CSV table of C-alpha atoms and ligand atoms in Angstrom, one decimal:
chain,number,residue,atom,x,y,z
A,142,UNK,CA,0.0,0.0,0.0
A,143,UNK,CA,1.5,3.3,-1.0
A,144,UNK,CA,0.3,6.4,0.7
A,145,UNK,CA,1.2,9.8,-0.9
A,146,UNK,CA,2.9,12.2,1.4
A,147,UNK,CA,-0.1,14.2,2.6
A,148,UNK,CA,0.1,16.7,5.3
A,149,UNK,CA,-2.4,15.7,7.9
A,150,UNK,CA,-3.1,17.1,11.4
A,151,UNK,CA,-1.7,15.1,14.3
A,152,UNK,CA,-3.6,11.9,14.9
A,153,UNK,CA,-5.0,11.7,11.4
A,154,UNK,CA,-4.1,8.9,9.0
A,155,UNK,CA,-3.0,9.9,5.4
A,156,UNK,CA,-4.1,8.0,2.3
A,157,UNK,CA,-4.3,9.1,-1.3
A,158,UNK,CA,-4.8,12.8,-0.7
A,159,UNK,CA,-7.1,12.5,2.2
A,160,UNK,CA,-6.7,12.4,6.0
A,161,UNK,CA,-8.8,10.2,8.3
A,162,UNK,CA,-9.6,10.5,12.0
A,163,UNK,CA,-11.0,7.4,13.8
A,164,UNK,CA,-13.0,8.6,16.7
A,165,UNK,CA,-13.1,6.9,20.1
A,166,UNK,CA,-16.5,7.9,21.5
A,167,UNK,CA,-19.7,6.5,20.1
A,168,UNK,CA,-22.3,9.0,19.1
A,169,UNK,CA,-25.5,9.4,17.0
A,170,UNK,CA,-25.2,10.6,13.4
A,171,UNK,CA,-25.6,14.3,14.0
A,172,UNK,CA,-23.2,14.3,17.0
A,173,UNK,CA,-20.7,12.4,14.9
A,174,UNK,CA,-20.8,14.9,12.1
A,175,UNK,CA,-20.4,17.7,14.7
A,176,UNK,CA,-17.4,15.9,16.1
A,177,UNK,CA,-15.8,15.8,12.7
A,178,UNK,CA,-16.6,19.4,12.0
A,179,UNK,CA,-15.0,20.4,15.3
A,180,UNK,CA,-11.8,18.7,14.1
A,181,UNK,CA,-11.9,20.4,10.7
A,182,UNK,CA,-13.4,17.6,8.7
A,183,UNK,CA,-16.6,15.8,7.9
A,184,UNK,CA,-17.9,12.3,8.2
A,185,UNK,CA,-16.1,10.1,5.6
A,186,UNK,CA,-17.1,10.5,1.9
A,187,UNK,CA,-16.1,7.3,0.1
A,188,UNK,CA,-15.4,8.0,-3.6
A,189,UNK,CA,-13.8,4.8,-4.8
A,190,UNK,CA,-13.6,1.1,-4.1
A,191,UNK,CA,-9.9,1.6,-3.3
A,192,UNK,CA,-10.8,4.0,-0.6
A,193,UNK,CA,-13.5,1.7,0.7
A,194,UNK,CA,-11.1,-1.2,0.8
A,195,UNK,CA,-8.4,0.7,2.6
A,196,UNK,CA,-10.8,1.8,5.3
A,197,UNK,CA,-12.4,-1.6,5.8
A,198,UNK,CA,-9.0,-3.2,6.1
A,199,UNK,CA,-7.9,-0.6,8.6
A,200,UNK,CA,-11.0,-0.9,10.9
A,201,UNK,CA,-10.9,-4.7,10.6
A,202,UNK,CA,-7.5,-4.5,12.2
A,203,UNK,CA,-8.6,-2.0,14.8
A,204,UNK,CA,-11.4,-4.4,15.7
A,205,UNK,CA,-9.5,-7.5,16.5
A,206,UNK,CA,-10.2,-7.0,20.2
A,207,UNK,CA,-13.1,-4.6,20.0
A,208,UNK,CA,-16.4,-4.4,18.2
A,209,UNK,CA,-18.0,-1.2,16.9
A,210,UNK,CA,-19.7,0.2,13.8
A,211,UNK,CA,-18.4,3.4,12.1
A,212,UNK,CA,-20.4,6.2,10.6
A,213,UNK,CA,-20.2,7.2,7.0
A,214,UNK,CA,-21.2,10.7,6.0
A,215,UNK,CA,-24.1,9.3,4.0
A,216,UNK,CA,-27.8,9.7,4.5
A,217,UNK,CA,-31.2,9.4,2.7
A,218,UNK,CA,-33.1,11.3,5.4
A,219,UNK,CA,-34.4,13.8,2.8
A,220,UNK,CA,-35.6,11.5,0.1
A,221,UNK,CA,-35.9,7.8,1.0
A,222,UNK,CA,-33.6,5.7,-1.1
A,223,UNK,CA,-31.6,8.6,-2.4
A,224,UNK,CA,-28.4,8.6,-0.4
A,225,UNK,CA,-26.3,11.8,-0.5
A,226,UNK,CA,-22.9,12.6,1.0
A,227,UNK,CA,-23.2,15.2,3.8
A,228,UNK,CA,-20.0,17.1,2.8
A,229,UNK,CA,-20.9,17.8,-0.8
A,230,UNK,CA,-24.7,17.1,-0.8
A,231,UNK,CA,-24.2,14.9,-3.9
A,232,UNK,CA,-25.6,11.5,-4.7
A,233,UNK,CA,-23.4,8.5,-3.9
A,234,UNK,CA,-21.8,7.0,-7.0
A,235,UNK,CA,-19.6,4.3,-5.6
A,236,UNK,CA,-21.7,2.1,-3.2
A,237,UNK,CA,-20.4,-0.4,-0.7
A,238,UNK,CA,-23.7,-1.8,0.7
A,239,UNK,CA,-24.0,-5.2,2.1
A,240,UNK,CA,-26.7,-7.1,0.1
A,241,UNK,CA,-30.2,-5.8,0.9
A,242,UNK,CA,-29.0,-3.1,3.3
A,243,UNK,CA,-29.8,0.2,1.6
A,244,UNK,CA,-33.6,0.7,1.4
A,245,UNK,CA,-34.9,0.4,4.9
A,246,UNK,CA,-37.6,2.9,5.8
A,247,UNK,CA,-36.7,4.7,9.1
A,248,UNK,CA,-33.1,3.7,8.8
A,249,UNK,CA,-31.6,6.7,7.0
A,250,UNK,CA,-27.9,6.8,7.9
A,251,UNK,CA,-25.1,4.6,6.7
A,252,UNK,CA,-22.4,2.8,8.8
A,253,UNK,CA,-19.6,0.4,8.2
A,254,UNK,CA,-21.2,-2.6,10.0
A,255,UNK,CA,-19.0,-4.9,12.0
A,256,UNK,CA,-21.0,-8.1,11.6
A,257,UNK,CA,-21.2,-7.6,7.8
A,258,UNK,CA,-17.4,-7.4,7.5
A,259,UNK,CA,-17.7,-3.6,7.4
A,260,UNK,CA,-19.8,-3.5,4.3
A,261,UNK,CA,-22.3,-0.6,4.6
A,262,UNK,CA,-25.6,-0.9,6.3
A,263,UNK,CA,-28.4,1.6,6.7
A,264,UNK,CA,-29.2,2.1,10.4
A,265,UNK,CA,-31.2,4.5,12.5
A,266,UNK,CA,-29.5,8.0,12.6
A,267,UNK,CA,-30.4,8.2,16.3
A,268,UNK,CA,-28.3,5.1,17.2
A,269,UNK,CA,-25.7,6.3,19.6
A,270,UNK,CA,-23.3,3.4,19.7
A,271,UNK,CA,-21.5,4.1,16.5
A,272,UNK,CA,-18.0,5.7,16.2
A,273,UNK,CA,-17.3,8.8,14.1
A,274,UNK,CA,-15.0,8.2,11.1
A,275,UNK,CA,-13.9,11.6,9.8
A,276,UNK,CA,-12.2,12.7,6.6
A,277,UNK,CA,-10.5,15.8,5.3
A,278,UNK,CA,-10.2,15.6,1.5
A,279,UNK,CA,-8.0,17.7,-0.7
A,280,UNK,CA,-9.7,16.5,-3.9
B,578,CA,CA1,-13.0,10.4,0.3
B,579,CA,CA1,-33.8,4.9,4.5
Protein backbone atom coordinates (compact mmCIF):
# COMPACT_ATOMS: atom_id res chain seq x y z
CA UNK A 1 0.00 0.00 0.00
CA UNK A 2 1.50 3.32 -1.03
CA UNK A 3 0.32 6.45 0.72
CA UNK A 4 1.16 9.75 -0.88
CA UNK A 5 2.86 12.24 1.37
CA UNK A 6 -0.14 14.16 2.56
CA UNK A 7 0.06 16.74 5.30
CA UNK A 8 -2.43 15.67 7.91
CA UNK A 9 -3.12 17.08 11.37
CA UNK A 10 -1.70 15.12 14.31
CA UNK A 11 -3.61 11.93 14.92
CA UNK A 12 -5.03 11.73 11.38
CA UNK A 13 -4.10 8.95 8.97
CA UNK A 14 -3.02 9.92 5.43
CA UNK A 15 -4.12 7.97 2.35
CA UNK A 16 -4.30 9.05 -1.29
CA UNK A 17 -4.78 12.77 -0.75
CA UNK A 18 -7.12 12.46 2.23
CA UNK A 19 -6.72 12.43 5.99
CA UNK A 20 -8.82 10.21 8.26
CA UNK A 21 -9.62 10.45 11.96
CA UNK A 22 -10.96 7.39 13.76
CA UNK A 23 -12.98 8.59 16.73
CA UNK A 24 -13.09 6.93 20.13
CA UNK A 25 -16.48 7.92 21.50
CA UNK A 26 -19.73 6.48 20.14
CA UNK A 27 -22.33 9.04 19.08
CA UNK A 28 -25.49 9.38 17.02
CA UNK A 29 -25.15 10.58 13.43
CA UNK A 30 -25.60 14.32 14.03
CA UNK A 31 -23.21 14.30 16.99
CA UNK A 32 -20.69 12.35 14.94
CA UNK A 33 -20.82 14.89 12.11
CA UNK A 34 -20.43 17.67 14.69
CA UNK A 35 -17.37 15.89 16.14
CA UNK A 36 -15.79 15.76 12.68
CA UNK A 37 -16.59 19.41 11.95
CA UNK A 38 -15.02 20.43 15.26
CA UNK A 39 -11.84 18.71 14.10
CA UNK A 40 -11.90 20.41 10.70
CA UNK A 41 -13.38 17.57 8.66
CA UNK A 42 -16.60 15.82 7.86
CA UNK A 43 -17.85 12.27 8.21
CA UNK A 44 -16.12 10.11 5.62
CA UNK A 45 -17.10 10.46 1.95
CA UNK A 46 -16.10 7.27 0.11
CA UNK A 47 -15.36 8.03 -3.55
CA UNK A 48 -13.83 4.83 -4.82
CA UNK A 49 -13.59 1.11 -4.14
CA UNK A 50 -9.90 1.62 -3.34
CA UNK A 51 -10.77 4.05 -0.56
CA UNK A 52 -13.50 1.73 0.75
CA UNK A 53 -11.12 -1.25 0.78
CA UNK A 54 -8.43 0.73 2.58
CA UNK A 55 -10.81 1.84 5.32
CA UNK A 56 -12.37 -1.61 5.77
CA UNK A 57 -8.96 -3.20 6.10
CA UNK A 58 -7.90 -0.61 8.64
CA UNK A 59 -10.97 -0.87 10.85
CA UNK A 60 -10.93 -4.68 10.64
CA UNK A 61 -7.45 -4.53 12.19
CA UNK A 62 -8.60 -2.04 14.83
CA UNK A 63 -11.44 -4.38 15.73
CA UNK A 64 -9.53 -7.51 16.52
CA UNK A 65 -10.19 -6.99 20.23
CA UNK A 66 -13.14 -4.63 19.98
CA UNK A 67 -16.44 -4.36 18.19
CA UNK A 68 -17.99 -1.19 16.86
CA UNK A 69 -19.72 0.18 13.83
CA UNK A 70 -18.40 3.36 12.14
CA UNK A 71 -20.41 6.21 10.65
CA UNK A 72 -20.19 7.20 7.01
CA UNK A 73 -21.24 10.72 5.99
CA UNK A 74 -24.11 9.27 3.96
CA UNK A 75 -27.84 9.70 4.53
CA UNK A 76 -31.19 9.38 2.74
CA UNK A 77 -33.06 11.34 5.38
CA UNK A 78 -34.40 13.84 2.81
CA UNK A 79 -35.59 11.46 0.08
CA UNK A 80 -35.93 7.78 0.96
CA UNK A 81 -33.59 5.66 -1.14
CA UNK A 82 -31.56 8.64 -2.44
CA UNK A 83 -28.37 8.57 -0.43
CA UNK A 84 -26.31 11.75 -0.47
CA UNK A 85 -22.92 12.64 1.01
CA UNK A 86 -23.15 15.24 3.75
CA UNK A 87 -19.95 17.10 2.82
CA UNK A 88 -20.90 17.76 -0.82
CA UNK A 89 -24.68 17.14 -0.83
CA UNK A 90 -24.17 14.94 -3.90
CA UNK A 91 -25.61 11.50 -4.67
CA UNK A 92 -23.39 8.53 -3.91
CA UNK A 93 -21.80 6.98 -7.00
CA UNK A 94 -19.58 4.28 -5.57
CA UNK A 95 -21.68 2.14 -3.19
CA UNK A 96 -20.44 -0.41 -0.67
CA UNK A 97 -23.72 -1.77 0.70
CA UNK A 98 -24.04 -5.23 2.11
CA UNK A 99 -26.73 -7.07 0.10
CA UNK A 100 -30.22 -5.79 0.93
CA UNK A 101 -28.99 -3.09 3.30
CA UNK A 102 -29.78 0.19 1.57
CA UNK A 103 -33.55 0.67 1.44
CA UNK A 104 -34.91 0.43 4.94
CA UNK A 105 -37.59 2.94 5.83
CA UNK A 106 -36.70 4.68 9.11
CA UNK A 107 -33.06 3.72 8.75
CA UNK A 108 -31.59 6.72 7.00
CA UNK A 109 -27.91 6.82 7.89
CA UNK A 110 -25.06 4.59 6.73
CA UNK A 111 -22.41 2.82 8.76
CA UNK A 112 -19.56 0.38 8.22
CA UNK A 113 -21.21 -2.57 9.97
CA UNK A 114 -19.01 -4.87 12.02
CA UNK A 115 -21.01 -8.07 11.64
CA UNK A 116 -21.19 -7.56 7.85
CA UNK A 117 -17.40 -7.42 7.47
CA UNK A 118 -17.68 -3.61 7.44
CA UNK A 119 -19.77 -3.48 4.33
CA UNK A 120 -22.28 -0.62 4.57
CA UNK A 121 -25.65 -0.93 6.26
CA UNK A 122 -28.38 1.63 6.72
CA UNK A 123 -29.15 2.14 10.38
CA UNK A 124 -31.19 4.54 12.47
CA UNK A 125 -29.51 7.96 12.57
CA UNK A 126 -30.37 8.17 16.27
CA UNK A 127 -28.32 5.08 17.22
CA UNK A 128 -25.70 6.35 19.63
CA UNK A 129 -23.29 3.42 19.75
CA UNK A 130 -21.50 4.14 16.46
CA UNK A 131 -18.04 5.72 16.20
CA UNK A 132 -17.32 8.81 14.05
CA UNK A 133 -14.99 8.25 11.10
CA UNK A 134 -13.91 11.62 9.77
CA UNK A 135 -12.18 12.72 6.56
CA UNK A 136 -10.45 15.82 5.30
CA UNK A 137 -10.24 15.58 1.53
CA UNK A 138 -8.04 17.70 -0.68
CA UNK A 139 -9.72 16.47 -3.85
CA1 LIG B 1 -13.00 10.38 0.31
CA1 LIG C 1 -33.76 4.88 4.45
